[in-house]
Amino acid sequence: MEAVCAFSVGTLHIPTAPETPTSFRKSVFLSNYVNSPISLGLRGSSKSKLFSALSPLTESKNQREAEQELESQAEKFDWYSQWYPLMPICDLDKRKPHGKRVLGIDVVVWWDRNEGVWQVHDDACPHRLAPLSDGRIDKWGRLQCVYHGWCFNGKGECKLIPQAPPDGPPIHTSKKACVAVYPSTVQNDILWFWPNSDPQYKDIITRKRPPYIPEIDDPSYTKLMGNRDIPYGYEVLIENLMDPAHVPYAHYGLMRTPEPKVKTDREGGRPLELSIEKLDINGFTANLVWSKSKFMPPCIFYAYTPDEPSTSSETQKPSKKKKFALIFVCVPVSPGKSRLIWCFPRNFGLWMDKIVPRWIFHVGQNLILDSDLYLLHVEEHKIMDIGQENWQKACFVPTKSDALVIGYRKWLKKYAGGQVDWRGKYIRGALPPTPPREQLMDRYWSHVVNCPSCNFAYKSLNVAEVMLQIISVASIGIVATMKHGTMSVAKRNSMVALAVLSFALSRWLAHFIYKNFRYHDYDHAFR
């Protein structure tokens, strides 16, 4: 089966397992585990261990004790010694500063035209802690706080305090007047930052770089990106993206998957043969049968079609292999909030992205995100009620289709403390309350305002709606003011028809705008 995905308007085609499951690699399974639903290999520097995908409720006491011993001996993942993505470059406006939150840290992103680079500073003016992200870029290319007008350059140095007497001491040169600067870099068309402003990390890019994904920089691939703020946490976001088994159900009617020969239900769910090939502090690689995938902590889950050896006939007749990748960049914002940056590079159908506006693709992707958004928001609250550390005790995951989810939870528990390290910024286990459904699934503030393409389409369509209303009212006005006999019956009827049609189109357009740029509920009971 050709393991290729094709993205179409409003619908995402994803690959699913073939009809005949392939066998697992012998190196992953030991003979005494052959009857367990799945085994995942944990390879440390000197020890390795296999565990089953059965719920931990069925595991023996000795097995649990052994896991705890390995976890205590494992190298620990440092959440604050990693690169974190902020936004795709295409979604950042150079004319103004942008406020973003990552790991509970508020930063301001702005284009420093004097240095020709994006800068990432602490989002607080040292004067009275007003947010610099609500400021502006002044005519000298400095970041200006609009509360009292203090100005800063790309190094975080204060260059102007308007309230300071010009003939007085240069108080703007004080270290207390400076803004903390975070290391930042652009890679794969995404702006990344290092969440530590200590001067020792100024040149961290020379020692450690963000994870690199070659398909995004390959000119033979198309690489449309998107972003959205998500009203549930980083842990649930990543685990959901690693779970292909939910697609036929949670996204029914939106994402096409090949149907099995024998369907056990309407949606056509089937057993999936998934396995972890390697798991360590640097994440894991996995075999999805139809593709390979990598989890590169803390943010990237990356599924791709692997290279296949060419046959003799293919060697004689070289042809371009169709390849596709699913790239999900997951950002921990705060408890109960995350940010998703997605990119689906492919080396075929490049013409489509040149013809179809970017916002059309985003409409379809947002609907996919909305279709399981409420489920995951509620799920996260239930997980927090029992405690993140009790996930394996509370969740019954007996099939191979949950292999990646289990692998991720194992990695999180063994290496990363079981959850994001917020460094005491938030009460442990606390989540924001559940807002009304329309606010929870809002698209405007979670996506449209952060996407130039969708924002432009939203404003343009609103203008078109108003113009249609004006045409409708004007047509009726003309008919009403014209005396009988001065306009033929045909012209009068045409004007009335134009008024009715314009009004109907304006109402339809208003519904389209609201549904695609504001709020679109997804009722699973009636799909």
Short mmCIF file of C-alpha atoms in Angstrom, two decimals:
data_model
loop_
_atom_site.label_atom_id
_atom_site.label_comp_id
_atom_site.label_asym_id
_atom_site.label_seq_id
_atom_site.Cartn_x
_atom_site.Cartn_y
_atom_site.Cartn_z
CA MET A 1 0.00 0.00 0.00
CA GLU A 2 1.36 3.39 -0.92
CA ALA A 3 2.06 5.19 2.31
CA VAL A 4 1.25 8.68 1.17
CA CYS A 5 -1.06 11.37 2.49
CA ALA A 6 -2.73 14.03 0.36
CA PHE A 7 -4.25 17.16 1.84
CA SER A 8 -7.41 18.46 0.22
CA VAL A 9 -9.75 21.31 1.02
CA GLY A 10 -11.55 20.59 4.27
CA THR A 11 -10.33 17.00 4.33
CA LEU A 12 -7.10 15.46 5.44
CA HIS A 13 -6.20 12.10 3.98
CA ILE A 14 -4.08 10.05 6.30
CA PRO A 15 -2.62 6.58 5.85
CA THR A 16 -3.85 3.67 7.87
CA ALA A 17 -2.56 0.19 8.44
CA PRO A 18 -2.76 -2.27 5.58
CA GLU A 19 -5.21 -5.16 5.57
CA THR A 20 -2.59 -7.71 6.58
CA PRO A 21 -0.64 -6.57 9.61
CA THR A 22 3.06 -6.92 9.31
CA SER A 23 4.96 -8.86 11.93
CA PHE A 24 6.90 -7.13 14.68
CA ARG A 25 10.64 -7.16 14.72
CA LYS A 26 12.04 -10.01 16.73
CA SER A 27 14.51 -7.74 18.45
CA VAL A 28 11.67 -5.87 20.11
CA PHE A 29 9.96 -8.88 21.62
CA LEU A 30 11.16 -11.57 23.93
CA SER A 31 9.67 -15.02 23.76
CA ASN A 32 8.07 -14.75 27.18
CA TYR A 33 6.22 -11.62 26.02
CA VAL A 34 4.88 -13.02 22.79
CA ASN A 35 1.32 -13.21 24.11
CA SER A 36 1.19 -9.67 25.50
CA PRO A 37 -0.55 -7.15 23.22
CA ILE A 38 2.57 -5.08 22.69
CA SER A 39 6.05 -4.64 24.00
CA LEU A 40 8.14 -1.54 23.96
CA GLY A 41 11.92 -1.63 24.16
CA LEU A 42 13.57 0.69 26.67
CA ARG A 43 17.26 0.86 25.90
CA GLY A 44 19.47 2.57 28.45
CA SER A 45 23.21 2.77 28.55
CA SER A 46 23.57 -0.54 30.34
CA LYS A 47 20.08 -1.91 30.89
CA SER A 48 17.10 -2.67 28.71
CA LYS A 49 13.59 -3.62 29.65
CA LEU A 50 10.44 -4.67 27.86
CA PHE A 51 6.97 -3.89 29.09
CA SER A 52 3.51 -4.69 27.77
CA ALA A 53 0.76 -2.37 26.65
CA LEU A 54 -1.64 -3.99 29.03
CA SER A 55 -3.00 -1.73 31.73
CA PRO A 56 -0.66 -1.57 34.74
CA LEU A 57 -3.58 -2.97 36.74
CA THR A 58 -2.62 -6.36 35.32
CA GLU A 59 1.11 -6.00 35.95
CA SER A 60 2.76 -7.81 38.77
CA LYS A 61 4.05 -6.07 41.88
CA ASN A 62 7.60 -7.04 40.98
CA GLN A 63 7.25 -5.48 37.54
CA ARG A 64 6.05 -2.19 38.99
CA GLU A 65 8.89 -2.17 41.51
CA ALA A 66 11.37 -2.85 38.71
CA GLU A 67 9.98 0.07 36.71
CA GLN A 68 10.28 2.39 39.71
CA GLU A 69 13.89 1.31 40.20
CA LEU A 70 14.74 2.01 36.55
CA GLU A 71 12.99 5.39 36.72
CA SER A 72 15.01 6.40 39.77
CA GLN A 73 18.25 5.48 37.97
CA ALA A 74 17.34 7.14 34.65
CA GLU A 75 18.91 10.35 33.42
CA LYS A 76 16.54 13.25 33.95
CA PHE A 77 15.18 15.48 31.19
CA ASP A 78 15.73 19.20 31.82
CA TRP A 79 12.72 21.14 30.52
CA TYR A 80 14.66 24.42 30.65
CA SER A 81 17.66 23.24 28.63
CA GLN A 82 15.74 22.84 25.37
CA TRP A 83 14.76 24.97 22.39
CA TYR A 84 11.08 25.87 22.17
CA PRO A 85 9.17 27.04 19.07
CA LEU A 86 7.29 30.31 19.26
CA MET A 87 5.62 30.80 15.87
CA PRO A 88 6.10 30.15 12.15
CA ILE A 89 7.87 33.11 10.58
CA CYS A 90 5.07 33.46 8.02
CA ASP A 91 2.65 34.25 10.89
CA LEU A 92 4.73 37.02 12.46
CA ASP A 93 4.19 40.66 11.46
CA LYS A 94 7.43 42.66 11.37
CA ARG A 95 5.55 45.90 11.97
CA LYS A 96 4.50 45.12 15.55
CA PRO A 97 5.54 43.16 18.65
CA HIS A 98 3.87 39.83 19.48
CA GLY A 99 3.21 38.42 22.94
CA LYS A 100 3.64 34.67 23.48
CA ARG A 101 3.74 32.39 26.50
CA VAL A 102 5.82 29.21 26.73
CA LEU A 103 6.44 27.18 29.90
CA GLY A 104 4.58 29.91 31.75
CA ILE A 105 7.17 32.47 30.57
CA ASP A 106 5.73 35.59 28.91
CA VAL A 107 7.92 36.83 26.07
CA VAL A 108 7.64 39.53 23.43
CA VAL A 109 8.72 38.74 19.87
CA TRP A 110 9.67 41.64 17.60
CA TRP A 111 11.60 42.34 14.42
CA ASP A 112 14.80 44.28 15.03
CA ARG A 113 15.36 45.95 11.68
CA ASN A 114 18.63 47.46 12.86
CA GLU A 115 20.11 43.99 13.34
CA GLY A 116 17.92 42.23 10.77
CA VAL A 117 16.82 39.50 13.20
CA TRP A 118 13.86 38.49 15.35
CA GLN A 119 14.36 39.29 19.02
CA VAL A 120 12.78 37.58 22.02
CA HIS A 121 12.64 39.62 25.24
CA ASP A 122 10.94 39.33 28.59
CA ASP A 123 7.43 40.73 28.14
CA ALA A 124 7.63 43.25 30.98
CA CYS A 125 8.92 46.81 30.95
CA PRO A 126 11.38 47.22 33.86
CA HIS A 127 9.68 50.51 34.77
CA ARG A 128 6.25 49.33 35.95
CA LEU A 129 6.06 45.84 34.33
CA ALA A 130 3.65 46.85 31.57
CA PRO A 131 3.55 44.29 28.69
CA LEU A 132 5.92 45.27 25.92
CA SER A 133 3.91 43.10 23.53
CA ASP A 134 1.22 45.79 23.61
CA GLY A 135 3.80 48.37 22.58
CA ARG A 136 5.08 49.39 19.18
CA ILE A 137 8.21 49.59 17.03
CA ASP A 138 9.25 53.25 16.89
CA LYS A 139 10.64 55.02 13.82
CA TRP A 140 14.22 54.23 14.91
CA GLY A 141 13.44 50.50 15.00
CA ARG A 142 13.37 50.27 18.80
CA LEU A 143 10.86 48.39 20.93
CA GLN A 144 8.78 51.01 22.72
CA CYS A 145 6.61 50.55 25.79
CA VAL A 146 3.43 52.55 25.21
CA TYR A 147 2.77 53.05 28.93
CA HIS A 148 5.52 55.65 29.47
CA GLY A 149 7.50 55.54 26.23
CA TRP A 150 10.65 53.72 27.38
CA CYS A 151 12.58 52.34 24.38
CA PHE A 152 14.85 49.28 24.06
CA ASN A 153 17.23 47.96 21.44
CA GLY A 154 17.79 44.36 20.38
CA LYS A 155 20.26 43.75 23.22
CA GLY A 156 17.62 44.73 25.76
CA GLU A 157 19.39 47.97 26.60
CA CYS A 158 17.20 50.93 27.47
CA LYS A 159 17.87 53.73 24.95
CA LEU A 160 15.34 56.29 26.10
CA ILE A 161 13.49 57.29 29.28
CA PRO A 162 11.42 60.33 28.24
CA GLN A 163 10.80 61.33 31.85
CA ALA A 164 14.53 61.60 32.63
CA PRO A 165 15.96 65.17 32.45
CA PRO A 166 18.25 65.44 29.40
CA ASP A 167 20.90 67.23 31.45
CA GLY A 168 20.69 64.78 34.36
CA PRO A 169 22.50 61.49 35.02
CA PRO A 170 22.09 58.85 32.26
CA ILE A 171 19.75 56.63 34.29
CA HIS A 172 18.74 54.73 31.13
CA THR A 173 22.16 53.02 31.22
CA SER A 174 21.40 51.33 34.53
CA LYS A 175 21.21 47.54 34.45
CA LYS A 176 17.84 47.84 36.17
CA ALA A 177 16.52 49.62 33.07
CA CYS A 178 17.40 46.69 30.81
CA VAL A 179 15.03 44.00 29.53
CA ALA A 180 16.02 40.32 29.75
CA VAL A 181 16.90 38.88 26.33
CA TYR A 182 16.41 35.21 25.44
CA PRO A 183 18.56 33.41 22.85
CA SER A 184 16.58 32.86 19.65
CA THR A 185 17.06 31.45 16.17
CA VAL A 186 15.12 30.70 13.02
CA GLN A 187 15.15 27.11 11.81
CA ASN A 188 12.74 25.30 9.48
CA ASP A 189 10.93 28.64 9.02
CA ILE A 190 10.01 28.62 12.72
CA LEU A 191 11.26 31.02 15.38
CA TRP A 192 12.73 29.18 18.39
CA PHE A 193 13.88 30.50 21.75
CA TRP A 194 15.90 29.20 24.69
CA PRO A 195 13.96 29.69 27.97
CA ASN A 196 16.88 31.03 29.99
CA SER A 197 18.16 34.61 29.75
CA ASP A 198 21.34 33.99 31.75
CA PRO A 199 24.35 35.38 29.79
CA GLN A 200 26.02 31.94 29.84
CA TYR A 201 23.42 30.82 27.26
CA LYS A 202 24.00 33.74 24.92
CA ASP A 203 25.83 31.49 22.43
CA ILE A 204 23.88 28.30 23.14
CA ILE A 205 23.11 27.98 19.42
CA THR A 206 26.77 27.06 18.85
CA ARG A 207 26.47 24.13 21.28
CA LYS A 208 22.94 22.91 20.72
CA ARG A 209 20.45 23.51 17.93
CA PRO A 210 16.69 22.92 17.68
CA PRO A 211 15.58 19.58 16.18
CA TYR A 212 15.92 19.70 12.40
CA ILE A 213 13.33 18.40 9.92
CA PRO A 214 14.77 18.19 6.38
CA GLU A 215 11.44 18.10 4.51
CA ILE A 216 10.54 21.64 5.60
CA ASP A 217 13.69 23.10 4.00
CA ASP A 218 13.58 20.88 0.91
CA PRO A 219 12.53 23.05 -2.08
CA SER A 220 10.95 20.03 -3.77
CA TYR A 221 8.34 19.86 -0.97
CA THR A 222 5.39 22.10 -0.32
CA LYS A 223 5.27 23.25 3.27
CA LEU A 224 2.13 25.11 4.29
CA MET A 225 2.16 25.84 8.03
CA GLY A 226 -0.50 26.75 10.52
CA ASN A 227 -0.83 27.46 14.21
CA ARG A 228 -3.53 27.39 16.85
CA ASP A 229 -3.80 27.92 20.58
CA ILE A 230 -5.35 24.83 22.17
CA PRO A 231 -7.50 24.83 25.36
CA TYR A 232 -5.94 21.69 26.79
CA GLY A 233 -2.45 20.87 27.93
CA TYR A 234 0.74 19.83 26.19
CA GLU A 235 0.67 16.24 27.51
CA VAL A 236 -2.82 15.52 26.16
CA LEU A 237 -2.06 17.27 22.87
CA ILE A 238 0.98 15.12 22.08
CA GLU A 239 -0.65 11.90 23.22
CA ASN A 240 -3.66 12.60 20.97
CA LEU A 241 -1.47 13.23 17.91
CA MET A 242 0.26 9.89 18.52
CA ASP A 243 -3.05 8.00 18.45
CA PRO A 244 -4.17 7.05 14.90
CA ALA A 245 -6.91 4.73 16.23
CA HIS A 246 -9.17 7.66 17.17
CA VAL A 247 -9.24 9.11 13.65
CA PRO A 248 -12.17 7.11 12.16
CA TYR A 249 -14.30 7.96 15.20
CA ALA A 250 -13.46 11.40 16.56
CA HIS A 251 -12.94 12.81 13.04
CA TYR A 252 -15.66 10.83 11.27
CA GLY A 253 -16.51 12.40 7.93
CA LEU A 254 -13.48 14.69 7.96
CA MET A 255 -10.48 12.43 7.45
CA ARG A 256 -10.64 9.59 4.97
CA THR A 257 -9.12 6.26 5.87
CA PRO A 258 -9.18 3.06 3.78
CA GLU A 259 -12.03 0.81 4.80
CA PRO A 260 -11.30 -2.74 5.94
CA LYS A 261 -12.73 -5.65 3.94
CA VAL A 262 -14.92 -6.59 6.86
CA LYS A 263 -16.33 -3.67 8.83
CA THR A 264 -17.29 -4.25 12.44
CA ASP A 265 -18.97 -0.85 12.69
CA ARG A 266 -19.92 2.15 10.57
CA GLU A 267 -16.59 3.92 11.02
CA GLY A 268 -14.42 0.95 10.05
CA GLY A 269 -12.00 0.83 12.97
CA ARG A 270 -9.42 -1.94 12.85
CA PRO A 271 -6.48 -3.36 14.82
CA LEU A 272 -3.31 -1.34 14.28
CA GLU A 273 0.16 -2.84 14.46
CA LEU A 274 2.26 -0.15 16.16
CA SER A 275 5.54 -0.65 17.98
CA ILE A 276 8.28 1.36 19.64
CA GLU A 277 11.75 0.65 18.25
CA LYS A 278 13.83 2.69 20.67
CA LEU A 279 13.08 4.80 23.74
CA ASP A 280 15.53 6.88 25.75
CA ILE A 281 15.90 10.38 27.16
CA ASN A 282 16.03 11.77 23.60
CA GLY A 283 12.54 10.47 22.84
CA PHE A 284 11.71 7.47 20.72
CA THR A 285 11.30 6.14 17.21
CA ALA A 286 8.31 4.06 16.23
CA ASN A 287 7.14 1.77 13.48
CA LEU A 288 3.62 2.61 12.28
CA VAL A 289 3.70 -0.11 9.58
CA TRP A 290 2.75 2.36 6.85
CA SER A 291 5.30 4.93 8.02
CA LYS A 292 7.92 5.76 10.59
CA SER A 293 7.64 8.33 13.34
CA LYS A 294 9.85 10.14 15.81
CA PHE A 295 9.15 11.90 19.07
CA MET A 296 11.85 14.53 19.56
CA PRO A 297 11.26 16.00 23.01
CA PRO A 298 9.99 18.23 24.14
CA CYS A 299 7.98 19.49 21.18
CA ILE A 300 8.13 17.54 17.92
CA PHE A 301 6.15 14.52 16.77
CA TYR A 302 7.11 13.69 13.22
CA ALA A 303 5.64 10.94 11.02
CA TYR A 304 7.11 10.34 7.58
CA THR A 305 7.24 7.87 4.72
CA PRO A 306 10.56 6.01 4.90
CA ASP A 307 12.90 5.55 1.98
CA GLU A 308 12.38 2.24 0.20
CA PRO A 309 15.03 0.33 -1.72
CA SER A 310 14.58 0.61 -5.47
CA THR A 311 13.85 -2.47 -7.54
CA SER A 312 15.80 -3.27 -10.70
CA SER A 313 12.97 -1.94 -12.88
CA GLU A 314 12.85 1.30 -10.90
CA THR A 315 16.60 1.65 -11.35
CA GLN A 316 16.20 1.41 -15.10
CA LYS A 317 13.18 3.77 -15.06
CA PRO A 318 13.68 6.29 -12.30
CA SER A 319 10.47 7.88 -11.07
CA LYS A 320 9.77 10.35 -8.35
CA LYS A 321 8.61 8.68 -5.15
CA LYS A 322 5.60 10.33 -3.60
CA LYS A 323 6.44 11.30 -0.04
CA PHE A 324 4.51 12.98 2.71
CA ALA A 325 5.21 13.94 6.30
CA LEU A 326 3.06 14.92 9.26
CA ILE A 327 4.89 17.40 11.47
CA PHE A 328 3.32 18.50 14.73
CA VAL A 329 5.14 20.99 16.93
CA CYS A 330 3.54 21.03 20.39
CA VAL A 331 4.29 23.92 22.75
CA PRO A 332 3.60 23.82 26.52
CA VAL A 333 2.03 27.22 27.29
CA SER A 334 0.59 26.79 30.80
CA PRO A 335 -1.47 24.13 32.61
CA GLY A 336 -4.50 23.40 30.46
CA LYS A 337 -3.15 25.40 27.51
CA SER A 338 -0.86 24.55 24.62
CA ARG A 339 -0.02 25.71 21.12
CA LEU A 340 0.13 23.59 18.00
CA ILE A 341 2.18 24.40 14.91
CA TRP A 342 1.53 22.01 12.05
CA CYS A 343 3.14 21.40 8.69
CA PHE A 344 2.37 18.68 6.15
CA PRO A 345 5.18 18.78 3.56
CA ARG A 346 4.74 16.69 0.42
CA ASN A 347 6.66 16.39 -2.83
CA PHE A 348 3.61 16.11 -5.09
CA GLY A 349 0.67 18.37 -5.93
CA LEU A 350 2.74 21.50 -5.37
CA TRP A 351 0.49 23.40 -7.80
CA MET A 352 -2.38 23.14 -5.32
CA ASP A 353 -0.76 25.46 -2.79
CA LYS A 354 -0.14 28.05 -5.50
CA ILE A 355 -3.81 28.14 -6.51
CA VAL A 356 -5.77 27.48 -3.32
CA PRO A 357 -5.50 30.24 -0.69
CA ARG A 358 -3.80 29.22 2.55
CA TRP A 359 -6.86 30.06 4.64
CA ILE A 360 -8.91 27.42 2.81
CA PHE A 361 -6.57 24.71 4.10
CA HIS A 362 -6.78 26.19 7.60
CA VAL A 363 -10.59 26.01 7.58
CA GLY A 364 -10.38 22.24 7.11
CA GLN A 365 -7.61 21.79 9.66
CA ASN A 366 -9.46 23.85 12.27
CA LEU A 367 -12.55 21.69 11.86
CA ILE A 368 -10.42 18.60 12.46
CA LEU A 369 -9.01 20.17 15.63
CA ASP A 370 -12.50 21.14 16.79
CA SER A 371 -13.93 17.67 16.28
CA ASP A 372 -12.12 16.22 19.30
CA LEU A 373 -11.33 19.42 21.19
CA TYR A 374 -14.11 19.13 23.76
CA LEU A 375 -13.37 15.42 24.32
CA LEU A 376 -9.74 16.15 25.12
CA HIS A 377 -10.49 19.16 27.30
CA VAL A 378 -12.77 17.04 29.50
CA GLU A 379 -10.34 14.11 29.40
CA GLU A 380 -7.55 16.31 30.75
CA HIS A 381 -9.69 17.41 33.70
CA LYS A 382 -10.39 13.77 34.53
CA ILE A 383 -6.67 12.93 34.35
CA MET A 384 -5.88 15.81 36.70
CA ASP A 385 -8.57 14.61 39.12
CA ILE A 386 -6.79 11.25 39.47
CA GLY A 387 -3.29 12.73 39.17
CA GLN A 388 -0.88 12.58 36.21
CA GLU A 389 1.21 10.01 38.08
CA ASN A 390 -1.78 7.62 38.15
CA TRP A 391 -2.42 7.68 34.40
CA GLN A 392 -1.36 4.07 33.85
CA LYS A 393 -3.48 2.86 36.73
CA ALA A 394 -6.61 4.66 35.59
CA CYS A 395 -6.39 4.06 31.82
CA PHE A 396 -6.91 0.57 30.37
CA VAL A 397 -4.80 0.38 27.20
CA PRO A 398 -4.69 -3.30 26.16
CA THR A 399 -4.14 -3.08 22.38
CA LYS A 400 -1.21 -2.42 20.10
CA SER A 401 -2.90 0.69 18.71
CA ASP A 402 -1.97 2.50 21.96
CA ALA A 403 1.75 1.72 21.65
CA LEU A 404 2.88 5.29 20.96
CA VAL A 405 0.67 6.76 23.67
CA ILE A 406 2.08 4.29 26.19
CA GLY A 407 5.61 4.98 24.96
CA TYR A 408 5.10 8.71 25.43
CA ARG A 409 3.66 8.28 28.94
CA LYS A 410 6.57 5.97 29.81
CA TRP A 411 9.07 8.55 28.56
CA LEU A 412 7.29 11.33 30.46
CA LYS A 413 7.28 9.36 33.71
CA LYS A 414 10.77 7.90 33.47
CA TYR A 415 12.75 10.90 32.23
CA ALA A 416 10.67 14.07 32.57
CA GLY A 417 9.05 13.96 36.00
CA GLY A 418 5.64 12.81 34.77
CA GLN A 419 4.59 16.26 33.56
CA VAL A 420 5.89 19.65 32.44
CA ASP A 421 8.11 21.34 35.01
CA TRP A 422 6.45 24.70 35.64
CA ARG A 423 8.98 25.58 38.35
CA GLY A 424 6.34 26.46 40.91
CA LYS A 425 4.55 29.02 38.75
CA TYR A 426 1.24 27.21 39.10
CA ILE A 427 -0.53 25.13 41.74
CA ARG A 428 0.17 21.49 40.95
CA GLY A 429 -2.75 19.85 39.18
CA ALA A 430 -4.69 23.13 38.80
CA LEU A 431 -6.47 23.70 35.48
CA PRO A 432 -8.52 26.64 34.18
CA PRO A 433 -12.29 26.09 34.58
CA THR A 434 -14.24 24.86 31.57
CA PRO A 435 -15.73 27.88 29.74
CA PRO A 436 -18.94 27.82 27.66
CA ARG A 437 -18.62 25.59 24.61
CA GLU A 438 -18.64 28.50 22.16
CA GLN A 439 -15.75 30.15 24.02
CA LEU A 440 -13.87 26.86 24.39
CA MET A 441 -13.99 26.18 20.65
CA ASP A 442 -13.46 29.78 19.55
CA ARG A 443 -11.45 30.07 16.36
CA TYR A 444 -10.99 33.82 16.11
CA TRP A 445 -8.77 34.43 19.14
CA SER A 446 -7.11 31.01 19.02
CA HIS A 447 -6.18 31.15 15.33
CA VAL A 448 -7.50 33.92 13.08
CA VAL A 449 -5.80 36.84 14.85
CA ASN A 450 -2.50 34.93 14.73
CA CYS A 451 -2.75 33.94 11.05
CA PRO A 452 -2.27 36.72 8.45
CA SER A 453 -3.97 34.65 5.75
CA CYS A 454 -7.11 33.88 7.75
CA ASN A 455 -7.20 37.38 9.22
CA PHE A 456 -7.12 38.93 5.75
CA ALA A 457 -9.84 36.56 4.52
CA TYR A 458 -11.98 37.31 7.59
CA LYS A 459 -11.77 41.08 7.05
CA SER A 460 -12.30 40.81 3.29
CA LEU A 461 -15.35 38.60 3.62
CA ASN A 462 -16.82 40.97 6.21
CA VAL A 463 -16.37 43.83 3.75
CA ALA A 464 -18.08 41.74 1.06
CA GLU A 465 -20.99 41.07 3.43
CA VAL A 466 -21.44 44.79 4.09
CA MET A 467 -21.24 45.56 0.35
CA LEU A 468 -23.97 43.03 -0.39
CA GLN A 469 -26.18 44.60 2.26
CA ILE A 470 -25.56 48.06 0.76
CA ILE A 471 -26.46 46.77 -2.72
CA SER A 472 -29.64 45.22 -1.33
CA VAL A 473 -30.75 48.38 0.46
CA ALA A 474 -29.76 50.61 -2.48
CA SER A 475 -31.71 48.47 -4.95
CA ILE A 476 -34.86 48.61 -2.84
CA GLY A 477 -34.35 52.36 -2.38
CA ILE A 478 -34.08 52.96 -6.11
CA VAL A 479 -37.25 50.98 -6.80
CA ALA A 480 -39.12 52.78 -4.02
CA THR A 481 -38.11 56.28 -5.14
CA MET A 482 -38.68 55.83 -8.85
CA LYS A 483 -42.09 56.92 -10.07
CA HIS A 484 -44.30 54.54 -11.94
CA GLY A 485 -43.66 54.75 -15.64
CA THR A 486 -40.09 55.99 -15.35
CA MET A 487 -38.79 52.42 -15.06
CA SER A 488 -39.96 49.44 -17.05
CA VAL A 489 -41.49 46.48 -15.25
CA ALA A 490 -38.57 44.29 -16.31
CA LYS A 491 -36.03 46.71 -14.82
CA ARG A 492 -38.09 47.07 -11.65
CA ASN A 493 -38.32 43.31 -11.25
CA SER A 494 -34.57 42.99 -11.91
CA MET A 495 -33.79 45.52 -9.20
CA VAL A 496 -36.05 43.71 -6.73
CA ALA A 497 -34.44 40.38 -7.64
CA LEU A 498 -30.98 41.94 -7.18
CA ALA A 499 -31.99 43.25 -3.74
CA VAL A 500 -33.34 39.87 -2.64
CA LEU A 501 -30.35 37.98 -4.01
CA SER A 502 -27.85 40.40 -2.41
CA PHE A 503 -29.61 40.13 0.94
CA ALA A 504 -29.68 36.32 0.75
CA LEU A 505 -25.99 36.21 -0.20
CA SER A 506 -25.10 38.55 2.67
CA ARG A 507 -26.93 36.29 5.14
CA TRP A 508 -25.21 33.20 3.73
CA LEU A 509 -21.84 34.93 3.85
CA ALA A 510 -22.42 36.02 7.47
CA HIS A 511 -23.13 32.39 8.38
CA PHE A 512 -20.03 31.23 6.48
CA ILE A 513 -17.83 33.75 8.27
CA TYR A 514 -19.15 32.85 11.71
CA LYS A 515 -18.91 29.11 11.06
CA ASN A 516 -15.39 29.13 9.67
CA PHE A 517 -13.70 31.99 11.52
CA ARG A 518 -15.59 32.20 14.81
CA TYR A 519 -17.24 29.02 16.02
CA HIS A 520 -18.25 25.71 14.48
CA ASP A 521 -19.59 23.07 16.82
CA TYR A 522 -19.11 19.40 16.04
CA ASP A 523 -21.97 17.21 17.28
CA HIS A 524 -20.77 13.61 17.12
CA ALA A 525 -24.26 12.22 17.69
CA PHE A 526 -25.46 13.50 14.32
CA ARG A 527 -22.42 12.82 12.15
#
